[in-house]
CSV table of C-alpha atoms in Angstrom, one decimal:
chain,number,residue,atom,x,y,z
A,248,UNK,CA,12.2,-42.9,-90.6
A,249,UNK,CA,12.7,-43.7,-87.2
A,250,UNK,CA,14.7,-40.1,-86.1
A,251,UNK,CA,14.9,-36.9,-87.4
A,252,UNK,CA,18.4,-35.2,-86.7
A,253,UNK,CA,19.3,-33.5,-89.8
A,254,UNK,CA,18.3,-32.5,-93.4
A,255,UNK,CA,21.6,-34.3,-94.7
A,256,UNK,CA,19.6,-37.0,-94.0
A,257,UNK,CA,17.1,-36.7,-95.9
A,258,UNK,CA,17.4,-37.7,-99.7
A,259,UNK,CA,15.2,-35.9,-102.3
A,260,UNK,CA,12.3,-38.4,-102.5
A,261,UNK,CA,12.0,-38.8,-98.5
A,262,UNK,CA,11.9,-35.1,-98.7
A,263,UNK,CA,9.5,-34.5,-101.4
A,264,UNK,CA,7.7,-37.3,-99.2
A,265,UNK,CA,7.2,-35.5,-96.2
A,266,UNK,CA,6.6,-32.3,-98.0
A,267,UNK,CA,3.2,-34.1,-99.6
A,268,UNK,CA,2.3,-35.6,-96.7
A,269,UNK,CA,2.0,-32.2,-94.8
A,270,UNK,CA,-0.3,-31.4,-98.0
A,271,UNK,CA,-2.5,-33.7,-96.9
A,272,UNK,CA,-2.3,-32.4,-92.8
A,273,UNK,CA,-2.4,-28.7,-94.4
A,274,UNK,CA,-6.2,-30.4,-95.7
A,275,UNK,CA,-7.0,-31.3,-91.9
A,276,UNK,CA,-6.5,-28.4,-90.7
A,277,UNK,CA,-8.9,-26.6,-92.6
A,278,UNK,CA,-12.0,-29.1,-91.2
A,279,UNK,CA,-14.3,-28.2,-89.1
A,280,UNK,CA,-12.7,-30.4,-86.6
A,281,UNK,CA,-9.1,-30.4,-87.5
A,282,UNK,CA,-8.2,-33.6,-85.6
A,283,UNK,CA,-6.7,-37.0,-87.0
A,284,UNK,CA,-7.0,-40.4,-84.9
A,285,UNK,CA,-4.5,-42.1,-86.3
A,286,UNK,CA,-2.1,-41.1,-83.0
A,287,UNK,CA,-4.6,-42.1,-80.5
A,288,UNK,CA,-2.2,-43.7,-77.5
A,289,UNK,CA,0.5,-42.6,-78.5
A,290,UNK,CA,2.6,-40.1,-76.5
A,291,UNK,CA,5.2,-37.2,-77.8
A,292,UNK,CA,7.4,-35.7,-74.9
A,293,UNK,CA,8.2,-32.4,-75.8
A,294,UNK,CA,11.9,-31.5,-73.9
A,295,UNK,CA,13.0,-27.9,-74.4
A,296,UNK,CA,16.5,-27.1,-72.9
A,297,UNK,CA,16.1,-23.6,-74.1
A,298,UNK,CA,13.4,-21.1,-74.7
A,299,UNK,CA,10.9,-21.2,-77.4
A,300,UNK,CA,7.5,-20.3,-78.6
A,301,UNK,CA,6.6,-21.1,-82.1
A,302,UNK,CA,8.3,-24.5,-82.6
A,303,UNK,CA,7.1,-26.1,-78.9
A,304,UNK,CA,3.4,-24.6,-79.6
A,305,UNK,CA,3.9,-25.7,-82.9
A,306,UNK,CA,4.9,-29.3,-82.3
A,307,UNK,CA,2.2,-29.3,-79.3
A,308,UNK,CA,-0.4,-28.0,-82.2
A,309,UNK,CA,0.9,-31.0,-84.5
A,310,UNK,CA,0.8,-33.6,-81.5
A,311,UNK,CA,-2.9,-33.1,-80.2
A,312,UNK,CA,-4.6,-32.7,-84.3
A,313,UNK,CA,-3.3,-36.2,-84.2
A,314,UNK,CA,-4.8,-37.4,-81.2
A,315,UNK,CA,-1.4,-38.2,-79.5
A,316,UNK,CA,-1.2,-37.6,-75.6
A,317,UNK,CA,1.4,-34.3,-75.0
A,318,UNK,CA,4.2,-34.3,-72.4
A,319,UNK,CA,5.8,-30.7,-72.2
A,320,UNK,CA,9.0,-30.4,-70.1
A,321,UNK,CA,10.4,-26.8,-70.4
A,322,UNK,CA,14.6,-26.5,-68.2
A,323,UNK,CA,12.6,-23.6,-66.6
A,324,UNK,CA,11.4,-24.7,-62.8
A,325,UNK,CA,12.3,-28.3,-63.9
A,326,UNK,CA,14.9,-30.7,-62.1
A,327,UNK,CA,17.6,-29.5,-65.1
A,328,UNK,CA,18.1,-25.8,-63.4
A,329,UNK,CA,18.9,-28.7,-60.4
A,330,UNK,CA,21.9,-30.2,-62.3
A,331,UNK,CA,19.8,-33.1,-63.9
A,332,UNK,CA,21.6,-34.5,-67.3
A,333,UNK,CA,20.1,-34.9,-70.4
A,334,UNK,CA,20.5,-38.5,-70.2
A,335,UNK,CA,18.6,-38.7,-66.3
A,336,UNK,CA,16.1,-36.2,-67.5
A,337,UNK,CA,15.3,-38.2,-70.7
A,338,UNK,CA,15.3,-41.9,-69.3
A,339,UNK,CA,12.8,-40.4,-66.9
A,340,UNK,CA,10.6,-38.6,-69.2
A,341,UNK,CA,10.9,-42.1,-71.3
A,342,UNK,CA,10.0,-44.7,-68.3
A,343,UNK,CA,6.5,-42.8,-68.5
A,344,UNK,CA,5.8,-44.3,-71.4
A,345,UNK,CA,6.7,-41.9,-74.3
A,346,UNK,CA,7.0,-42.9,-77.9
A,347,UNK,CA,8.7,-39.9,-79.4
A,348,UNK,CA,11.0,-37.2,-77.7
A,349,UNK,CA,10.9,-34.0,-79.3
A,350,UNK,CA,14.6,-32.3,-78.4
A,351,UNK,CA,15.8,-28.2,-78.4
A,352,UNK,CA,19.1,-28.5,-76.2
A,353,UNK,CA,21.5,-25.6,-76.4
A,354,UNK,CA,24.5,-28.1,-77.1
A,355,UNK,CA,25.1,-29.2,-81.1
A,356,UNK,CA,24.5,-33.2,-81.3
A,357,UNK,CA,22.6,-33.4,-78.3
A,358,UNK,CA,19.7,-34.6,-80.3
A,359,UNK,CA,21.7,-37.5,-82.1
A,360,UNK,CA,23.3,-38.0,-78.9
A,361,UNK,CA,20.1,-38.7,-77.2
A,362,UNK,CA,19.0,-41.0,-80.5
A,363,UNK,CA,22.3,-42.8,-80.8
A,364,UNK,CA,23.1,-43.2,-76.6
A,365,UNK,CA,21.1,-46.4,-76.3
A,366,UNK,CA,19.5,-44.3,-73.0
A,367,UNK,CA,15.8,-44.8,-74.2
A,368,UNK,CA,13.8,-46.5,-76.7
A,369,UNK,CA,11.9,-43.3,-78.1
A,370,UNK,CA,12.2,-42.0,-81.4
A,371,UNK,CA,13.8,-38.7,-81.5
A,372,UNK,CA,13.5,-35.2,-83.1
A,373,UNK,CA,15.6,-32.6,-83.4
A,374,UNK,CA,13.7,-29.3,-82.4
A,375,UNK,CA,17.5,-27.2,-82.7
A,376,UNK,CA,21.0,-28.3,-81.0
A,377,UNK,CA,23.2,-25.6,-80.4
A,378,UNK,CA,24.4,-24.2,-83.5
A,379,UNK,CA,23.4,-27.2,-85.4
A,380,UNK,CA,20.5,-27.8,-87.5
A,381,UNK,CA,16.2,-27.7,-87.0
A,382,UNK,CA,15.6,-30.0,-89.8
A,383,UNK,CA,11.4,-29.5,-89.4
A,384,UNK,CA,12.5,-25.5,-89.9
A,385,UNK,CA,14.0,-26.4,-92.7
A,386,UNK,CA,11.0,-28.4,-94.2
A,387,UNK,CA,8.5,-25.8,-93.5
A,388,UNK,CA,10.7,-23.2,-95.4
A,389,UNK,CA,11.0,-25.4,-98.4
A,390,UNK,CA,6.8,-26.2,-98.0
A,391,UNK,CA,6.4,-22.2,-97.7
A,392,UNK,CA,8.8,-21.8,-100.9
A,393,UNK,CA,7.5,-25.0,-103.1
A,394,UNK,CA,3.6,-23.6,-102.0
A,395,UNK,CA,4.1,-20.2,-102.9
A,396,UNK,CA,5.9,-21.4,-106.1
A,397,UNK,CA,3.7,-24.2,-107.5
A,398,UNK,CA,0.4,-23.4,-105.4
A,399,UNK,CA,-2.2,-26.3,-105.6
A,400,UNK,CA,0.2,-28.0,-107.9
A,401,UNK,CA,2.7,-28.3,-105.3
A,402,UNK,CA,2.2,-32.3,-104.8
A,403,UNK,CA,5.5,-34.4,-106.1
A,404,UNK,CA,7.2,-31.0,-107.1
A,405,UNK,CA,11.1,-29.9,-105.9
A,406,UNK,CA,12.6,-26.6,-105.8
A,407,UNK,CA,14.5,-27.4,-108.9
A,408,UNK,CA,16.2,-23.5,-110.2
A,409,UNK,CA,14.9,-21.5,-107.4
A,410,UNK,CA,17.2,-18.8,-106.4
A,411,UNK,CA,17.2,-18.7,-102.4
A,412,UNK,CA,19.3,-15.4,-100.8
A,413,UNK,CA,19.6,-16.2,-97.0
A,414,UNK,CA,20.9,-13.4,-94.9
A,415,UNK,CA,22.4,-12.7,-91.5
A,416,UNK,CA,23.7,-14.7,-88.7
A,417,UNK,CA,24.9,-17.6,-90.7
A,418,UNK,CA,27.4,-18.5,-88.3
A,419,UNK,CA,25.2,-19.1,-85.1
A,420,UNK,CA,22.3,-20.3,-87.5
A,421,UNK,CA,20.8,-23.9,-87.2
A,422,UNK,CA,17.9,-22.7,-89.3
A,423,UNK,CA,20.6,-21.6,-92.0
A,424,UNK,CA,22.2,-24.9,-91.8
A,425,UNK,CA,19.1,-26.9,-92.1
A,426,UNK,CA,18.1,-24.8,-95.1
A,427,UNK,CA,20.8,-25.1,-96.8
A,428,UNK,CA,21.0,-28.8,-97.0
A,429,UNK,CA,17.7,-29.8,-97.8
A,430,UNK,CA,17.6,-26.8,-100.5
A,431,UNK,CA,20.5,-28.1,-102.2
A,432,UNK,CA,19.1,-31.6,-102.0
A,433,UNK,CA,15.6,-30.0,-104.2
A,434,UNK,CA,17.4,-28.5,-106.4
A,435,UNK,CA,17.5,-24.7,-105.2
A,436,UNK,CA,20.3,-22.3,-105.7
A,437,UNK,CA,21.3,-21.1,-102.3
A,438,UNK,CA,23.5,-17.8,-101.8
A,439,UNK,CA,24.3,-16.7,-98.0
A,440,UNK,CA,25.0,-13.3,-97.1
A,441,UNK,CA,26.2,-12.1,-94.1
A,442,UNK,CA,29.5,-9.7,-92.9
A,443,UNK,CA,32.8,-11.8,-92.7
A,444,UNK,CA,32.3,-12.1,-89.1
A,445,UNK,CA,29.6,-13.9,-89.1
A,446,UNK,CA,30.6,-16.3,-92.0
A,447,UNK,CA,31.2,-19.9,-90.5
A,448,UNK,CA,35.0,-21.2,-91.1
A,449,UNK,CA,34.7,-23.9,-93.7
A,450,UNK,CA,31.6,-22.4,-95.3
A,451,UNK,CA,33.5,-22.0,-98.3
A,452,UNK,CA,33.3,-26.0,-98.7
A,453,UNK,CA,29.4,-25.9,-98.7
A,454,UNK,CA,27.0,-25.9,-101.6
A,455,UNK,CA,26.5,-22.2,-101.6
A,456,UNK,CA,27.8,-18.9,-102.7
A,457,UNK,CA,29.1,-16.4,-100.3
A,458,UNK,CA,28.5,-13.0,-100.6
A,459,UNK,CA,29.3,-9.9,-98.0
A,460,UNK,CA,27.3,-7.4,-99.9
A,461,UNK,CA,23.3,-7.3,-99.7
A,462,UNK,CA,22.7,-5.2,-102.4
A,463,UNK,CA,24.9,-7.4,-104.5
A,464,UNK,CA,23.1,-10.3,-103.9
A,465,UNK,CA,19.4,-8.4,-104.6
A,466,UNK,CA,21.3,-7.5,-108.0
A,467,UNK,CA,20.7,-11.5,-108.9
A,468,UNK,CA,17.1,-11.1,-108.5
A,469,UNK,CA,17.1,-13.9,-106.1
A,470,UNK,CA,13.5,-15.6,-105.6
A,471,UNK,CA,13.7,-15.9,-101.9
A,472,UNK,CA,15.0,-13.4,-99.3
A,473,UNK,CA,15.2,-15.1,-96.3
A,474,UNK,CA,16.2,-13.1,-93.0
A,475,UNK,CA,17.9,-14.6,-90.5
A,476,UNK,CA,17.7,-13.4,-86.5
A,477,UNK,CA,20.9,-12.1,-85.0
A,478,UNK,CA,21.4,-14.3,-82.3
A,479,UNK,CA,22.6,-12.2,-79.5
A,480,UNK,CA,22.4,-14.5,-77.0
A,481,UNK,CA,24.7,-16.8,-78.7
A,482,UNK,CA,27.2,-14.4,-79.1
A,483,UNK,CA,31.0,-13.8,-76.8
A,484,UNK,CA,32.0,-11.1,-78.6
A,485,UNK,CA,31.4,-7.8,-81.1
A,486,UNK,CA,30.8,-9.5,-84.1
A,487,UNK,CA,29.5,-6.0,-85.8
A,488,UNK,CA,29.8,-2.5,-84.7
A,489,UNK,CA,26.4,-1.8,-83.6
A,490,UNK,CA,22.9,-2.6,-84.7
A,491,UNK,CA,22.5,0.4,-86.7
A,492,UNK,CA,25.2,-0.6,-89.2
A,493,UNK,CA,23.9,-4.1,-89.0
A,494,UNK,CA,20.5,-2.4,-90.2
A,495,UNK,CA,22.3,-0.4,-92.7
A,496,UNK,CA,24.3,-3.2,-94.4
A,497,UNK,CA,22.6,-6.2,-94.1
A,498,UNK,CA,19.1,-5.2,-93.4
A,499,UNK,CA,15.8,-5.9,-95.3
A,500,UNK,CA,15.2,-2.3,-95.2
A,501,UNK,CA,12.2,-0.1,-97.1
A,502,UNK,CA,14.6,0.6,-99.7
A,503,UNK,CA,15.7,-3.1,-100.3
A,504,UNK,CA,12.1,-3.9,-100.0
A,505,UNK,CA,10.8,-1.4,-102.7
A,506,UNK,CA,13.9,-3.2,-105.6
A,507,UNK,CA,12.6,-6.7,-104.9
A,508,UNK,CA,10.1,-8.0,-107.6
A,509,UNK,CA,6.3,-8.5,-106.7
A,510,UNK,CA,6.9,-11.9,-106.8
A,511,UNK,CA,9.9,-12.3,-104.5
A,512,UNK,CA,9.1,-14.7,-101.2
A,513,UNK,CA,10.4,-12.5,-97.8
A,514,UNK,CA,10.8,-14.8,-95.0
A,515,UNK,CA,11.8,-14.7,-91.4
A,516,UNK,CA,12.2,-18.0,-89.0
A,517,UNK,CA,11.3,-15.8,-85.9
A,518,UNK,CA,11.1,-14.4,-83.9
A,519,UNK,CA,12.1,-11.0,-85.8
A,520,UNK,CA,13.8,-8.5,-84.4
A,521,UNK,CA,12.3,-5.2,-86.3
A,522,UNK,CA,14.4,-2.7,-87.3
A,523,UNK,CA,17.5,-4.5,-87.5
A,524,UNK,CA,17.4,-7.6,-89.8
A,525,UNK,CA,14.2,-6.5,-91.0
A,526,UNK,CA,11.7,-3.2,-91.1
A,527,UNK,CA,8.5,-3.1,-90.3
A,528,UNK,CA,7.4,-2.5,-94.1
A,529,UNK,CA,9.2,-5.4,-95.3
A,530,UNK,CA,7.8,-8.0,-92.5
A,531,UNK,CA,4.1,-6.9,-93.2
A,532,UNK,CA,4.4,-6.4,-96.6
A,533,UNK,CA,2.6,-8.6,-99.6
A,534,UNK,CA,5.7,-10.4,-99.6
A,535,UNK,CA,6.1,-11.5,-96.5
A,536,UNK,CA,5.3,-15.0,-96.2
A,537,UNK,CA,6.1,-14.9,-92.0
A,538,UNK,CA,2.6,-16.0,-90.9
A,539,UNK,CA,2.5,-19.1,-93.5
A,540,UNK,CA,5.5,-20.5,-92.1
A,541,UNK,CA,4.2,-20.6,-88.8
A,542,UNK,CA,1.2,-22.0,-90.5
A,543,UNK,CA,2.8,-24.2,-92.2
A,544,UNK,CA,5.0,-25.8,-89.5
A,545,UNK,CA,2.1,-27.2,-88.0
A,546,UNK,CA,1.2,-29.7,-91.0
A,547,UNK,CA,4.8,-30.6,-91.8
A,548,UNK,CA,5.3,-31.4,-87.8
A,549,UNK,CA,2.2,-33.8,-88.4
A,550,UNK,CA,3.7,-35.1,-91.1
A,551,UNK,CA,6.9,-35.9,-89.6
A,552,UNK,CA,4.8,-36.9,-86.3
A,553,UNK,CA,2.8,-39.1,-88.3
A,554,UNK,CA,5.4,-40.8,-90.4
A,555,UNK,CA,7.0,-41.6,-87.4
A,556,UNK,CA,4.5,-43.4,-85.2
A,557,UNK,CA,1.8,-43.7,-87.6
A,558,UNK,CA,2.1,-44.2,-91.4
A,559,UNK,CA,4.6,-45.1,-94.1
A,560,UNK,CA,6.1,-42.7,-96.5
């Protein structure tokens, strides 16, 4: 694997690979010394274009249990608020001596425009381009579903029947997009809700049933409810009336909440916005599986990390 771009990528063995593999990081962690050698010299330049939390601590988290030497470059006080290019920016994080560039650029295909562009020799992962994909996203919510699913029996196991109900912003959605792909690819059963606004044009050509009503969907006792975050900042225009109906329609509400089975995975990529995709009750609940994803994206960014630079699958 020498980039990660995208989840189309990714056929079900190479997936069920990784997913193992972050089985066995998921056992480091839990050491008294959660720390791996096997990246020892080696460097992973993290480049975030855009604003984030979880996933740039997360792949920093994954970087240093490895041993690997961390290079953070946020667009915040850096020379790209001076006009620098991707390309500049990248060739001069790269003549440092980095192995692996970890990429979240605001513009879809940046990161496979940075792998394919011949501008560096790293290897290259997508952290999330524009409205494109987050393929590690997307393995840490399959992890999170398969673990929850098959517990300690997990190992070698695909999603095969599982009913997944994502909800939300499909349109502006590179976590929806990555999910979607690599669900299909293990088997799962993938239903996307979301008003007719925020439908993408040519969803209706994607492994996936469309559906505008929530309570509809929760009426096929899905096994997943995954909540997506209404990305405001993404947006040029009204896409729903206000955030009240939004709540009312096609939030994970108490009410939702209390006809969902005990059993039934709640997730959130994060950050969540409370009260309008998703109440309080519901986000804390039994069900919730929030916290584990963050958990969770730490091993399968080792993995990745790891089957990059430092292992075979």
């Amino acid at each position: 694997m020498r980039h990660l771009l995208s989840t189309r990528d990714l056929d079900r063995d190479t997936a069920i690979g990784i997913l193992d593999v972050a089985e066995d990081m998921a056992d480091v962690a839990r050491r008294a010394v959660p720390k791996l050698p096997v990246l020892n010299g080696r460097t992973v330049a993290n480049l975030f274009f855009e604003d984030s939390t979880r996933t740039r601590l997360s792949f920093e988290a994954a970087a240093k249990r490895l041993s690997a030497d961390v290079i953070t470059l946020s667009a915040k006080g850096s020379s790209v608020q001076k006009g620098e290019s991707l390309k500049d920016t990248a060739q001069t994080v790269a003549a440092m001596g980095v192995d692996l560039v970890v990429l979240r650029h605001p513009a879809s295909g940046a990161a496979r425009t940075l792998a394919d562009g011949g501008w560096i020799d790293a290897a290259v992962i997508n952290a999330g381009d524009g409205t494109h994909e987050h393929p590690t996203q997307g393995l840490l919510d399959a992890y999170t579903m398969r673990k929850s699913r098959h517990g300690d029996a997990s190992r070698g196991k695909d999603l095969d029947g599982l009913k997944v109900t994502i909800v939300g912003d499909i349109l502006h959605s590179r976590v929806a997009r990555s999910n979607l792909w690599l669900l299909n690819t293990l088997g799962a059963e993938v239903t996307l809700v979301a008003p007719a606004t925020l439908v993408p044009t040519g969803a209706e050509t994607w492994p996936a049933t469309i559906r505008h009503d929530l309570d509809d969907a929760l009426d096929q006792n899905p096994d997943v409810v995954k909540m997506l975050r209404i990305q405001s900042e993404r947006m040029n225009a009204a896409f729903f009336p206000n955030d009240r109906e939004y709540a009312r329609e096609w939030g994970l509400g108490d009410a939702r909440l209390a006809r969902l089975r005990p059993d039934t995975m709640v997730m959130h990529p994060g950050p969540m916005n409370r009260g309008l995709e998703i109440s309080t009750a519901a986000a804390d609940s039994d069900r919730s599986l929030v916290l584990d994803q963050v958990t969770n994206g730490v091993s399968i960014r080792m993995a990745v990390l790891y089957l990059m630079l430092g292992g075979a699958a």
